[in-house]
Tab-separated table of N, CA, C and O in Angstrom:
chain	number	residue	atom	x	y	z
A	1	MET	N	11.332	0.719	-8.318
A	1	MET	CA	12.177	1.262	-6.788
A	1	MET	C	11.300	2.325	-5.926
A	1	MET	O	11.455	3.619	-6.657
A	2	LEU	N	10.527	1.661	-4.521
A	2	LEU	CA	9.786	2.861	-4.311
A	2	LEU	C	11.365	3.659	-3.456
A	2	LEU	O	12.113	3.190	-2.483
A	3	PRO	N	10.946	4.513	-3.240
A	3	PRO	CA	12.190	5.686	-2.998
A	3	PRO	C	11.899	5.514	-1.415
A	3	PRO	O	10.667	5.474	-0.536
A	4	THR	N	13.238	5.713	-1.069
A	4	THR	CA	12.874	5.796	0.802
A	4	THR	C	12.651	6.042	1.199
A	4	THR	O	11.624	6.253	2.557
A	5	GLU	N	12.148	8.110	1.324
A	5	GLU	CA	11.048	8.331	1.807
A	5	GLU	C	9.559	8.220	1.997
A	5	GLU	O	8.161	8.867	2.465
A	6	HIS	N	9.023	7.000	0.941
A	6	HIS	CA	7.679	6.888	0.569
A	6	HIS	C	7.339	5.220	1.213
A	6	HIS	O	6.228	4.750	0.984
A	7	ARG	N	8.350	5.103	2.284
A	7	ARG	CA	8.516	3.339	2.917
A	7	ARG	C	8.091	3.745	3.893
A	7	ARG	O	8.194	4.528	4.588
A	8	LEU	N	7.158	2.220	4.225
A	8	LEU	CA	6.347	2.988	5.809
A	8	LEU	C	7.475	0.812	6.598
A	8	LEU	O	7.907	0.625	5.954
A	9	ARG	N	8.413	1.931	7.578
A	9	ARG	CA	9.216	1.013	8.239
A	9	ARG	C	8.744	0.270	9.254
A	9	ARG	O	9.165	-0.113	9.703
A	10	ARG	N	8.520	1.553	10.299
A	10	ARG	CA	7.612	1.471	12.038
A	10	ARG	C	6.778	0.721	11.976
A	10	ARG	O	5.860	0.946	11.205
A	11	ARG	N	6.580	-0.244	12.854
A	11	ARG	CA	5.723	-1.223	13.059
A	11	ARG	C	4.160	-0.373	13.697
A	11	ARG	O	3.333	-0.462	13.451
A	12	GLU	N	5.157	0.825	14.201
A	12	GLU	CA	3.492	1.328	14.864
A	12	GLU	C	2.876	2.431	13.248
A	12	GLU	O	1.936	2.308	13.263
A	13	ASP	N	3.424	2.616	12.471
A	13	ASP	CA	2.790	3.539	11.901
A	13	ASP	C	2.165	2.543	10.694
A	13	ASP	O	0.903	2.360	10.148
A	14	PHE	N	2.668	1.073	10.595
A	14	PHE	CA	1.714	-0.242	9.933
A	14	PHE	C	0.352	0.089	10.461
A	14	PHE	O	-0.850	-0.650	10.412
A	15	ALA	N	0.478	-0.628	12.133
A	15	ALA	CA	-0.693	-0.334	12.824
A	15	ALA	C	-1.764	0.389	13.209
A	15	ALA	O	-2.481	0.071	12.908
A	16	VAL	N	-0.550	2.264	13.292
A	16	VAL	CA	-2.182	2.788	13.307
A	16	VAL	C	-2.500	2.825	11.605
A	16	VAL	O	-3.911	3.105	11.897
A	17	ALA	N	-2.871	2.425	11.007
A	17	ALA	CA	-3.098	2.198	9.290
A	17	ALA	C	-3.507	1.933	8.569
A	17	ALA	O	-5.495	1.874	8.868
A	18	VAL	N	-3.580	-0.076	9.893
A	18	VAL	CA	-4.631	-0.747	9.154
A	18	VAL	C	-5.875	-0.523	10.503
A	18	VAL	O	-6.894	-1.529	10.389
A	19	ARG	N	-5.505	0.443	11.977
A	19	ARG	CA	-6.156	0.072	13.339
A	19	ARG	C	-7.420	1.480	13.752
A	19	ARG	O	-8.291	1.165	13.603
A	20	ARG	N	-6.956	2.254	12.685
A	20	ARG	CA	-7.519	3.538	12.276
A	20	ARG	C	-7.549	4.471	11.465
A	20	ARG	O	-8.790	5.382	11.058
A	21	GLY	N	-7.294	3.671	10.791
A	21	GLY	CA	-7.047	3.658	9.102
A	21	GLY	C	-8.559	2.979	7.870
A	21	GLY	O	-9.192	2.220	8.898
A	22	ARG	N	-9.135	3.381	6.591
A	22	ARG	CA	-10.649	3.193	6.652
A	22	ARG	C	-10.152	2.491	5.323
A	22	ARG	O	-8.586	2.590	5.119
A	23	ARG	N	-10.395	1.225	5.136
A	23	ARG	CA	-10.370	0.798	4.226
A	23	ARG	C	-10.883	-0.590	2.888
A	23	ARG	O	-12.271	0.506	3.507
A	24	ALA	N	-9.918	-0.699	2.054
A	24	ALA	CA	-11.044	-0.832	0.788
A	24	ALA	C	-10.625	-2.254	0.653
A	24	ALA	O	-9.413	-2.318	0.057
A	25	GLY	N	-11.661	-3.034	-0.196
A	25	GLY	CA	-11.163	-4.756	-0.384
A	25	GLY	C	-11.713	-4.955	-1.661
A	25	GLY	O	-12.207	-4.064	-2.266
A	26	ARG	N	-10.313	-5.471	-2.039
A	26	ARG	CA	-10.469	-6.200	-3.636
A	26	ARG	C	-10.320	-7.705	-3.685
A	26	ARG	O	-10.420	-8.275	-2.943
A	27	PRO	N	-10.668	-8.318	-4.739
A	27	PRO	CA	-10.565	-10.252	-5.053
A	27	PRO	C	-8.737	-10.244	-4.519
A	27	PRO	O	-8.435	-10.945	-3.916
A	28	SER	N	-7.677	-9.447	-5.171
A	28	SER	CA	-6.905	-10.207	-4.717
A	28	SER	C	-6.134	-9.171	-3.303
A	28	SER	O	-4.878	-9.430	-3.347
A	29	LEU	N	-6.478	-8.053	-3.034
A	29	LEU	CA	-5.653	-7.424	-2.324
A	29	LEU	C	-6.446	-6.109	-1.552
A	29	LEU	O	-7.973	-5.912	-1.513
A	30	VAL	N	-5.723	-5.524	-0.373
A	30	VAL	CA	-7.084	-4.577	0.561
A	30	VAL	C	-6.169	-3.349	0.945
A	30	VAL	O	-5.052	-4.010	1.158
A	31	VAL	N	-6.328	-2.854	1.139
A	31	VAL	CA	-5.769	-1.326	0.717
A	31	VAL	C	-6.113	-0.677	2.404
A	31	VAL	O	-7.659	-0.262	2.446
A	32	HIS	N	-5.574	-0.299	2.981
A	32	HIS	CA	-5.887	0.566	4.328
A	32	HIS	C	-5.219	2.359	4.426
A	32	HIS	O	-3.724	2.129	3.444
A	33	LEU	N	-6.045	2.916	4.050
A	33	LEU	CA	-5.513	4.753	4.491
A	33	LEU	C	-6.054	5.407	5.421
A	33	LEU	O	-6.690	5.514	5.939
A	34	ARG	N	-4.710	6.054	6.127
A	34	ARG	CA	-4.767	6.512	7.442
A	34	ARG	C	-3.852	7.915	6.723
A	34	ARG	O	-3.200	8.206	6.152
A	35	SER	N	-5.276	8.946	6.175
A	35	SER	CA	-5.443	10.056	6.035
A	35	SER	C	-4.208	10.779	7.462
A	35	SER	O	-4.500	11.159	8.125
A	36	GLY	N	-3.742	12.216	6.970
A	36	GLY	CA	-3.493	12.769	7.416
A	36	GLY	C	-2.176	13.000	7.817
A	36	GLY	O	-0.953	12.141	7.355
A	37	ARG	N	-1.301	13.538	9.095
A	37	ARG	CA	0.182	14.186	8.962
A	37	ARG	C	0.405	13.311	10.553
A	37	ARG	O	-0.079	12.400	10.975
A	38	ASN	N	1.806	13.019	9.673
A	38	ASN	CA	2.027	11.734	10.429
A	38	ASN	C	2.780	12.297	11.726
A	38	ASN	O	3.642	13.341	11.914
A	39	PRO	N	2.034	11.470	12.699
A	39	PRO	CA	3.250	13.002	13.698
A	39	PRO	C	4.339	12.641	14.637
A	39	PRO	O	5.181	12.775	15.223
A	40	HIS	N	5.350	11.743	13.987
A	40	HIS	CA	6.559	11.547	14.338
A	40	HIS	C	7.269	12.321	12.943
A	40	HIS	O	9.250	12.519	13.192
A	41	ALA	N	6.405	13.275	12.634
A	41	ALA	CA	7.203	14.225	11.460
A	41	ALA	C	8.075	15.167	12.745
A	41	ALA	O	7.461	15.323	13.152
A	42	LEU	N	9.712	15.907	12.026
A	42	LEU	CA	9.848	16.159	12.961
A	42	LEU	C	9.384	18.225	12.064
A	42	LEU	O	9.562	18.289	10.294
A	43	GLY	N	9.461	18.979	12.364
A	43	GLY	CA	9.352	20.504	12.478
A	43	GLY	C	7.682	20.499	11.389
A	43	GLY	O	6.817	20.052	11.738
A	44	ASP	N	7.764	22.393	10.658
A	44	ASP	CA	6.207	21.746	10.278
A	44	ASP	C	6.119	21.994	9.338
A	44	ASP	O	5.102	21.817	8.434
A	45	SER	N	6.732	20.778	8.474
A	45	SER	CA	6.719	20.195	7.249
A	45	SER	C	5.807	18.780	6.696
A	45	SER	O	5.992	18.327	8.099
A	46	THR	N	5.178	18.604	6.308
A	46	THR	CA	4.333	17.862	5.783
A	46	THR	C	5.172	16.876	6.037
A	46	THR	O	5.625	17.175	4.287
A	47	PRO	N	5.773	15.747	5.979
A	47	PRO	CA	5.881	14.809	4.933
A	47	PRO	C	5.129	14.147	3.500
A	47	PRO	O	3.945	13.966	3.725
A	48	PRO	N	5.470	13.188	2.803
A	48	PRO	CA	4.980	12.675	1.256
A	48	PRO	C	4.821	11.975	2.092
A	48	PRO	O	4.264	10.818	3.427
A	49	ALA	N	3.350	11.365	1.158
A	49	ALA	CA	2.637	9.532	1.970
A	49	ALA	C	3.671	8.855	1.555
A	49	ALA	O	4.814	8.609	1.180
A	50	ARG	N	3.025	7.368	2.576
A	50	ARG	CA	4.415	6.410	2.808
A	50	ARG	C	3.511	5.320	2.543
A	50	ARG	O	2.352	5.400	2.728
A	51	ALA	N	3.940	3.601	1.908
A	51	ALA	CA	3.083	2.917	1.511
A	51	ALA	C	4.032	1.775	1.687
A	51	ALA	O	5.608	1.888	2.459
A	52	GLY	N	3.198	0.508	2.720
A	52	GLY	CA	4.378	-0.710	2.984
A	52	GLY	C	3.090	-1.918	2.639
A	52	GLY	O	2.304	-1.673	2.060
A	53	PHE	N	4.006	-2.664	2.329
A	53	PHE	CA	3.108	-4.318	2.424
A	53	PHE	C	3.006	-5.571	3.171
A	53	PHE	O	3.938	-5.500	3.627
A	54	VAL	N	1.927	-5.995	2.750
A	54	VAL	CA	1.557	-6.833	4.172
A	54	VAL	C	1.263	-8.511	2.679
A	54	VAL	O	0.470	-8.003	2.642
A	55	VAL	N	2.698	-8.910	2.826
A	55	VAL	CA	2.271	-10.309	2.263
A	55	VAL	C	2.647	-11.432	2.956
A	55	VAL	O	4.080	-11.437	3.027
A	56	SER	N	1.231	-12.220	3.108
A	56	SER	CA	1.540	-13.428	4.079
A	56	SER	C	2.133	-14.757	3.454
A	56	SER	O	1.780	-14.691	2.131
A	57	LYS	N	2.487	-15.892	4.032
A	57	LYS	CA	2.477	-17.218	3.392
A	57	LYS	C	1.345	-17.531	2.753
A	57	LYS	O	2.238	-18.406	2.250
A	58	ALA	N	0.335	-17.130	3.078
A	58	ALA	CA	-0.708	-17.165	2.373
A	58	ALA	C	-0.992	-17.592	1.047
A	58	ALA	O	-1.384	-18.076	0.535
A	59	VAL	N	-0.165	-15.897	0.635
A	59	VAL	CA	0.251	-15.878	-0.521
A	59	VAL	C	0.543	-17.206	-1.426
A	59	VAL	O	0.181	-17.376	-2.482
A	60	GLY	N	1.920	-17.240	-1.345
A	60	GLY	CA	3.133	-18.024	-1.506
A	60	GLY	C	3.560	-18.525	-1.006
A	60	GLY	O	4.380	-18.332	0.303
A	61	ASN	N	4.791	-18.889	-1.873
A	61	ASN	CA	6.647	-19.773	-0.912
A	61	ASN	C	7.143	-18.517	-1.714
A	61	ASN	O	6.693	-17.672	-2.128
A	62	ALA	N	7.738	-17.897	-0.652
A	62	ALA	CA	9.065	-17.285	-1.173
A	62	ALA	C	9.010	-16.948	-2.898
A	62	ALA	O	9.357	-15.392	-2.757
A	63	VAL	N	8.962	-16.959	-3.443
A	63	VAL	CA	9.184	-16.532	-4.214
A	63	VAL	C	8.118	-16.035	-5.474
A	63	VAL	O	8.565	-14.807	-5.677
A	64	VAL	N	6.504	-16.751	-5.154
A	64	VAL	CA	5.320	-15.977	-5.545
A	64	VAL	C	5.926	-14.128	-4.671
A	64	VAL	O	4.937	-13.323	-4.863
A	65	ARG	N	5.681	-14.867	-3.370
A	65	ARG	CA	5.440	-13.119	-2.212
A	65	ARG	C	6.668	-12.578	-2.435
A	65	ARG	O	5.986	-11.101	-2.839
A	66	ASN	N	7.497	-12.674	-2.818
A	66	ASN	CA	8.055	-11.874	-3.267
A	66	ASN	C	8.533	-10.735	-4.956
A	66	ASN	O	8.081	-9.326	-4.550
A	67	ARG	N	7.583	-11.620	-5.888
A	67	ARG	CA	6.969	-11.069	-6.646
A	67	ARG	C	5.566	-9.959	-6.685
A	67	ARG	O	5.919	-9.275	-7.557
A	68	VAL	N	4.727	-10.631	-6.152
A	68	VAL	CA	3.988	-10.081	-6.154
A	68	VAL	C	4.016	-8.833	-4.832
A	68	VAL	O	3.989	-7.504	-4.948
A	69	LYS	N	5.200	-8.661	-3.806
A	69	LYS	CA	6.218	-7.316	-3.344
A	69	LYS	C	6.295	-6.578	-4.351
A	69	LYS	O	6.036	-5.004	-3.948
A	70	ARG	N	7.339	-6.937	-5.630
A	70	ARG	CA	7.876	-6.344	-5.994
A	70	ARG	C	7.107	-5.018	-7.450
A	70	ARG	O	6.599	-4.494	-7.697
A	71	ARG	N	5.982	-6.358	-7.709
A	71	ARG	CA	4.715	-5.427	-8.440
A	71	ARG	C	4.138	-4.624	-7.374
A	71	ARG	O	3.503	-3.477	-8.682
A	72	LEU	N	3.586	-4.592	-6.158
A	72	LEU	CA	2.725	-4.332	-6.085
A	72	LEU	C	3.557	-2.730	-5.468
A	72	LEU	O	3.228	-1.042	-5.667
A	73	ARG	N	4.806	-2.912	-5.178
A	73	ARG	CA	5.373	-1.574	-4.871
A	73	ARG	C	5.290	-0.972	-6.025
A	73	ARG	O	5.574	0.090	-6.526
A	74	HIS	N	6.107	-1.592	-7.241
A	74	HIS	CA	6.144	-0.932	-8.860
A	74	HIS	C	4.832	-0.137	-9.037
A	74	HIS	O	4.763	1.143	-9.305
A	75	LEU	N	4.095	-0.392	-8.852
A	75	LEU	CA	2.172	0.117	-8.547
A	75	LEU	C	1.872	1.108	-7.943
A	75	LEU	O	1.533	2.187	-8.640
A	76	ILE	N	2.469	1.165	-6.662
A	76	ILE	CA	2.165	2.266	-5.673
A	76	ILE	C	3.049	3.297	-5.765
A	76	ILE	O	2.753	4.431	-5.979
A	77	ARG	N	4.072	3.441	-6.515
A	77	ARG	CA	4.704	4.489	-7.433
A	77	ARG	C	4.851	5.533	-7.644
A	77	ARG	O	4.507	6.521	-7.204
A	78	ASP	N	3.518	5.095	-9.182
A	78	ASP	CA	3.186	6.266	-9.464
A	78	ASP	C	2.253	6.554	-8.998
A	78	ASP	O	1.372	7.993	-8.914
A	79	ARG	N	1.165	6.432	-8.015
A	79	ARG	CA	-0.397	5.737	-7.768
A	79	ARG	C	-0.087	7.290	-6.152
A	79	ARG	O	-1.045	7.272	-5.739
A	80	LEU	N	1.181	7.314	-5.400
A	80	LEU	CA	1.470	7.778	-4.725
A	80	LEU	C	1.163	9.446	-4.551
A	80	LEU	O	0.833	10.129	-3.929
A	81	ALA	N	1.516	9.156	-6.047
A	81	ALA	CA	0.551	11.199	-6.069
A	81	ALA	C	-0.616	11.546	-6.075
A	81	ALA	O	-1.113	13.156	-5.563
A	82	SER	N	-1.397	10.395	-5.585
A	82	SER	CA	-2.758	11.208	-5.599
A	82	SER	C	-3.200	10.734	-3.980
A	82	SER	O	-4.405	11.259	-4.161
A	83	VAL	N	-2.227	10.333	-3.535
A	83	VAL	CA	-2.636	10.800	-2.312
A	83	VAL	C	-2.240	11.462	-0.944
A	83	VAL	O	-0.529	12.034	-0.704
A	84	PRO	N	-3.276	11.909	-0.533
A	84	PRO	CA	-2.031	13.411	0.019
A	84	PRO	C	-1.312	13.451	1.321
A	84	PRO	O	-1.277	11.848	1.129
A	85	ALA	N	-0.341	14.121	0.997
A	85	ALA	CA	0.757	14.054	1.919
A	85	ALA	C	0.641	14.063	3.595
A	85	ALA	O	-0.293	13.784	3.821
A	86	GLY	N	0.744	13.161	3.760
A	86	GLY	CA	1.456	13.214	4.946
A	86	GLY	C	0.397	11.609	5.473
A	86	GLY	O	0.288	11.776	6.555
A	87	SER	N	-0.114	10.841	4.332
A	87	SER	CA	-0.981	10.007	4.512
A	87	SER	C	-0.231	8.299	4.139
A	87	SER	O	0.799	8.624	3.921
A	88	LEU	N	-0.795	7.728	4.884
A	88	LEU	CA	-0.242	5.943	5.355
A	88	LEU	C	-0.768	4.928	4.398
A	88	LEU	O	-2.186	4.902	5.078
A	89	VAL	N	-0.549	4.117	3.670
A	89	VAL	CA	-0.420	3.698	2.470
A	89	VAL	C	-0.499	2.448	3.585
A	89	VAL	O	0.777	1.814	3.093
A	90	VAL	N	-1.075	1.251	3.424
A	90	VAL	CA	-0.571	-0.694	3.896
A	90	VAL	C	-1.101	-1.177	2.478
A	90	VAL	O	-2.927	-1.272	3.143
A	91	VAL	N	-0.960	-1.858	1.673
A	91	VAL	CA	-1.609	-2.900	1.200
A	91	VAL	C	-1.235	-4.542	1.678
A	91	VAL	O	-0.207	-4.317	1.789
A	92	ARG	N	-2.047	-4.858	1.827
A	92	ARG	CA	-2.381	-6.396	2.287
A	92	ARG	C	-3.054	-6.815	1.178
A	92	ARG	O	-4.006	-7.206	0.702
A	93	ALA	N	-1.726	-7.461	0.997
A	93	ALA	CA	-2.036	-9.119	-0.373
A	93	ALA	C	-2.807	-10.616	0.382
A	93	ALA	O	-2.520	-10.605	1.421
A	94	LEU	N	-3.444	-10.765	-0.244
A	94	LEU	CA	-4.880	-11.642	-0.121
A	94	LEU	C	-4.552	-12.821	-0.675
A	94	LEU	O	-3.632	-12.981	-2.052
A	95	PRO	N	-4.260	-14.283	-0.298
A	95	PRO	CA	-3.971	-14.861	-1.192
A	95	PRO	C	-4.429	-15.527	-2.639
A	95	PRO	O	-3.971	-16.289	-3.465
A	96	GLY	N	-5.362	-14.857	-2.911
A	96	GLY	CA	-5.841	-14.598	-5.019
A	96	GLY	C	-4.579	-13.902	-5.788
A	96	GLY	O	-4.431	-14.161	-6.685
A	97	ALA	N	-3.606	-13.044	-5.039
A	97	ALA	CA	-3.299	-11.833	-5.286
A	97	ALA	C	-1.313	-13.242	-5.778
A	97	ALA	O	-0.969	-12.420	-6.937
A	98	GLY	N	-1.200	-13.959	-5.846
A	98	GLY	CA	-0.215	-15.066	-5.914
A	98	GLY	C	-0.051	-15.753	-7.765
A	98	GLY	O	1.097	-15.726	-8.339
A	99	GLU	N	-1.681	-16.155	-7.707
A	99	GLU	CA	-1.977	-15.510	-9.140
A	99	GLU	C	-2.898	-14.792	-10.066
A	99	GLU	O	-2.753	-14.888	-11.765
A	100	ALA	N	-2.723	-13.993	-8.894
A	100	ALA	CA	-3.382	-12.721	-10.299
A	100	ALA	C	-1.797	-12.309	-11.231
A	100	ALA	O	-0.662	-12.402	-9.770
A	101	ASP	N	-2.250	-11.817	-12.166
A	101	ASP	CA	-1.076	-11.360	-12.438
A	101	ASP	C	-1.374	-9.875	-12.685
A	101	ASP	O	-1.957	-9.154	-11.570
A	102	HIS	N	-0.153	-8.367	-13.166
A	102	HIS	CA	0.459	-7.533	-13.132
A	102	HIS	C	-1.211	-6.375	-13.405
A	102	HIS	O	-1.120	-5.981	-12.392
A	103	ARG	N	-1.902	-6.693	-14.430
A	103	ARG	CA	-2.821	-5.841	-15.067
A	103	ARG	C	-4.159	-6.978	-14.220
A	103	ARG	O	-4.787	-4.760	-13.808
A	104	GLN	N	-4.319	-7.174	-13.560
A	104	GLN	CA	-5.249	-7.528	-12.377
A	104	GLN	C	-4.692	-6.589	-10.532
A	104	GLN	O	-5.654	-6.785	-9.882
A	105	LEU	N	-3.390	-7.093	-10.138
A	105	LEU	CA	-3.525	-6.540	-9.196
A	105	LEU	C	-3.196	-4.848	-9.710
A	105	LEU	O	-3.402	-4.178	-8.433
A	106	ALA	N	-2.982	-4.434	-10.519
A	106	ALA	CA	-3.275	-2.973	-10.755
A	106	ALA	C	-4.991	-2.032	-11.169
A	106	ALA	O	-5.058	-1.513	-10.203
A	107	ARG	N	-5.595	-3.210	-11.761
A	107	ARG	CA	-7.170	-2.956	-11.461
A	107	ARG	C	-7.743	-2.458	-9.896
A	107	ARG	O	-8.121	-2.136	-9.770
A	108	ASP	N	-7.223	-4.201	-9.421
A	108	ASP	CA	-7.274	-3.925	-7.880
A	108	ASP	C	-7.146	-3.014	-7.362
A	108	ASP	O	-7.283	-2.408	-6.184
A	109	LEU	N	-5.737	-2.604	-6.940
A	109	LEU	CA	-5.281	-1.051	-6.608
A	109	LEU	C	-5.781	0.030	-7.162
A	109	LEU	O	-6.243	0.683	-5.979
A	110	ASP	N	-6.199	0.168	-8.422
A	110	ASP	CA	-7.015	1.242	-8.663
A	110	ASP	C	-8.003	1.703	-8.751
A	110	ASP	O	-8.522	2.450	-7.637
A	111	ALA	N	-8.743	0.467	-7.674
A	111	ALA	CA	-10.314	0.657	-7.433
A	111	ALA	C	-10.614	0.911	-6.237
A	111	ALA	O	-11.083	1.779	-5.945
A	112	ALA	N	-9.391	0.404	-5.271
A	112	ALA	CA	-9.476	0.473	-4.093
A	112	ALA	C	-9.189	1.347	-3.581
A	112	ALA	O	-10.124	2.486	-2.830
A	113	LEU	N	-7.739	2.753	-4.347
A	113	LEU	CA	-7.841	3.527	-4.070
A	113	LEU	C	-8.608	4.731	-4.411
A	113	LEU	O	-8.985	5.683	-3.316
A	114	GLN	N	-9.161	4.575	-5.448
A	114	GLN	CA	-10.897	5.454	-6.216
A	114	GLN	C	-11.274	5.454	-4.944
A	114	GLN	O	-12.252	6.485	-4.796
A	115	ARG	N	-12.376	4.496	-4.447
A	115	ARG	CA	-12.878	4.437	-3.514
A	115	ARG	C	-12.257	5.004	-1.573
A	115	ARG	O	-13.747	5.369	-1.323
A	116	LEU	N	-11.476	4.579	-1.530
A	116	LEU	CA	-10.681	5.586	-0.204
A	116	LEU	C	-10.499	6.965	-0.438
A	116	LEU	O	-10.990	7.907	-0.016
A	117	LEU	N	-9.508	7.026	-1.802
A	117	LEU	CA	-9.737	8.667	-2.265
A	117	LEU	C	-11.107	8.998	-2.832
A	117	LEU	O	-10.712	10.400	-2.684
A	118	GLY	N	-12.051	9.128	-2.580
A	118	GLY	CA	-13.317	9.496	-3.526
A	118	GLY	C	-12.887	10.149	-4.432
A	118	GLY	O	-14.002	11.080	-4.404
A	119	GLY	N	-12.605	9.923	-5.608
A	119	GLY	CA	-12.216	10.418	-7.149
A	119	GLY	C	-12.816	9.548	-8.182
A	119	GLY	O	-13.907	8.968	-7.678
A	120	PRO	N	-12.987	10.242	-9.076
A	120	PRO	CA	-13.728	9.437	-10.260
A	120	PRO	C	-13.132	8.331	-10.874
A	120	PRO	O	-12.242	8.043	-10.743
A	121	PRO	N	-13.727	7.581	-11.384
A	121	PRO	CA	-13.481	6.114	-11.737
A	121	PRO	C	-12.821	6.726	-12.785
A	121	PRO	O	-12.786	7.442	-13.597
A	122	SER	N	-11.964	5.460	-12.228
A	122	SER	CA	-10.245	5.530	-13.995
A	122	SER	C	-11.035	5.043	-15.264
A	122	SER	O	-11.570	3.654	-14.681
């Protein structure tokens, strides 16, 4: 499970990440990343990186959508440490995510994050 402090919940945060952030697409998902400080944070402390997920009905029925969300939450939990503090990450599942297995989702997520963060290939 993704801890509460690492979850995107506000509609405005999703909109900022999608509209003003950079994106990287893969066959089963698209990752939007908005680096920087969160304008809603209180005080001078930098909040942790936060992630949210968009899984539409095009992915499949409710059972399939929930399975995809659970898999993505599990995958992003370990990868948020590599994202700069204060960043907003939105993972949008594409219709192919419903048929993708756990390993394929992990490969696509790693490739998209690597492209956005400019890190060495894994």
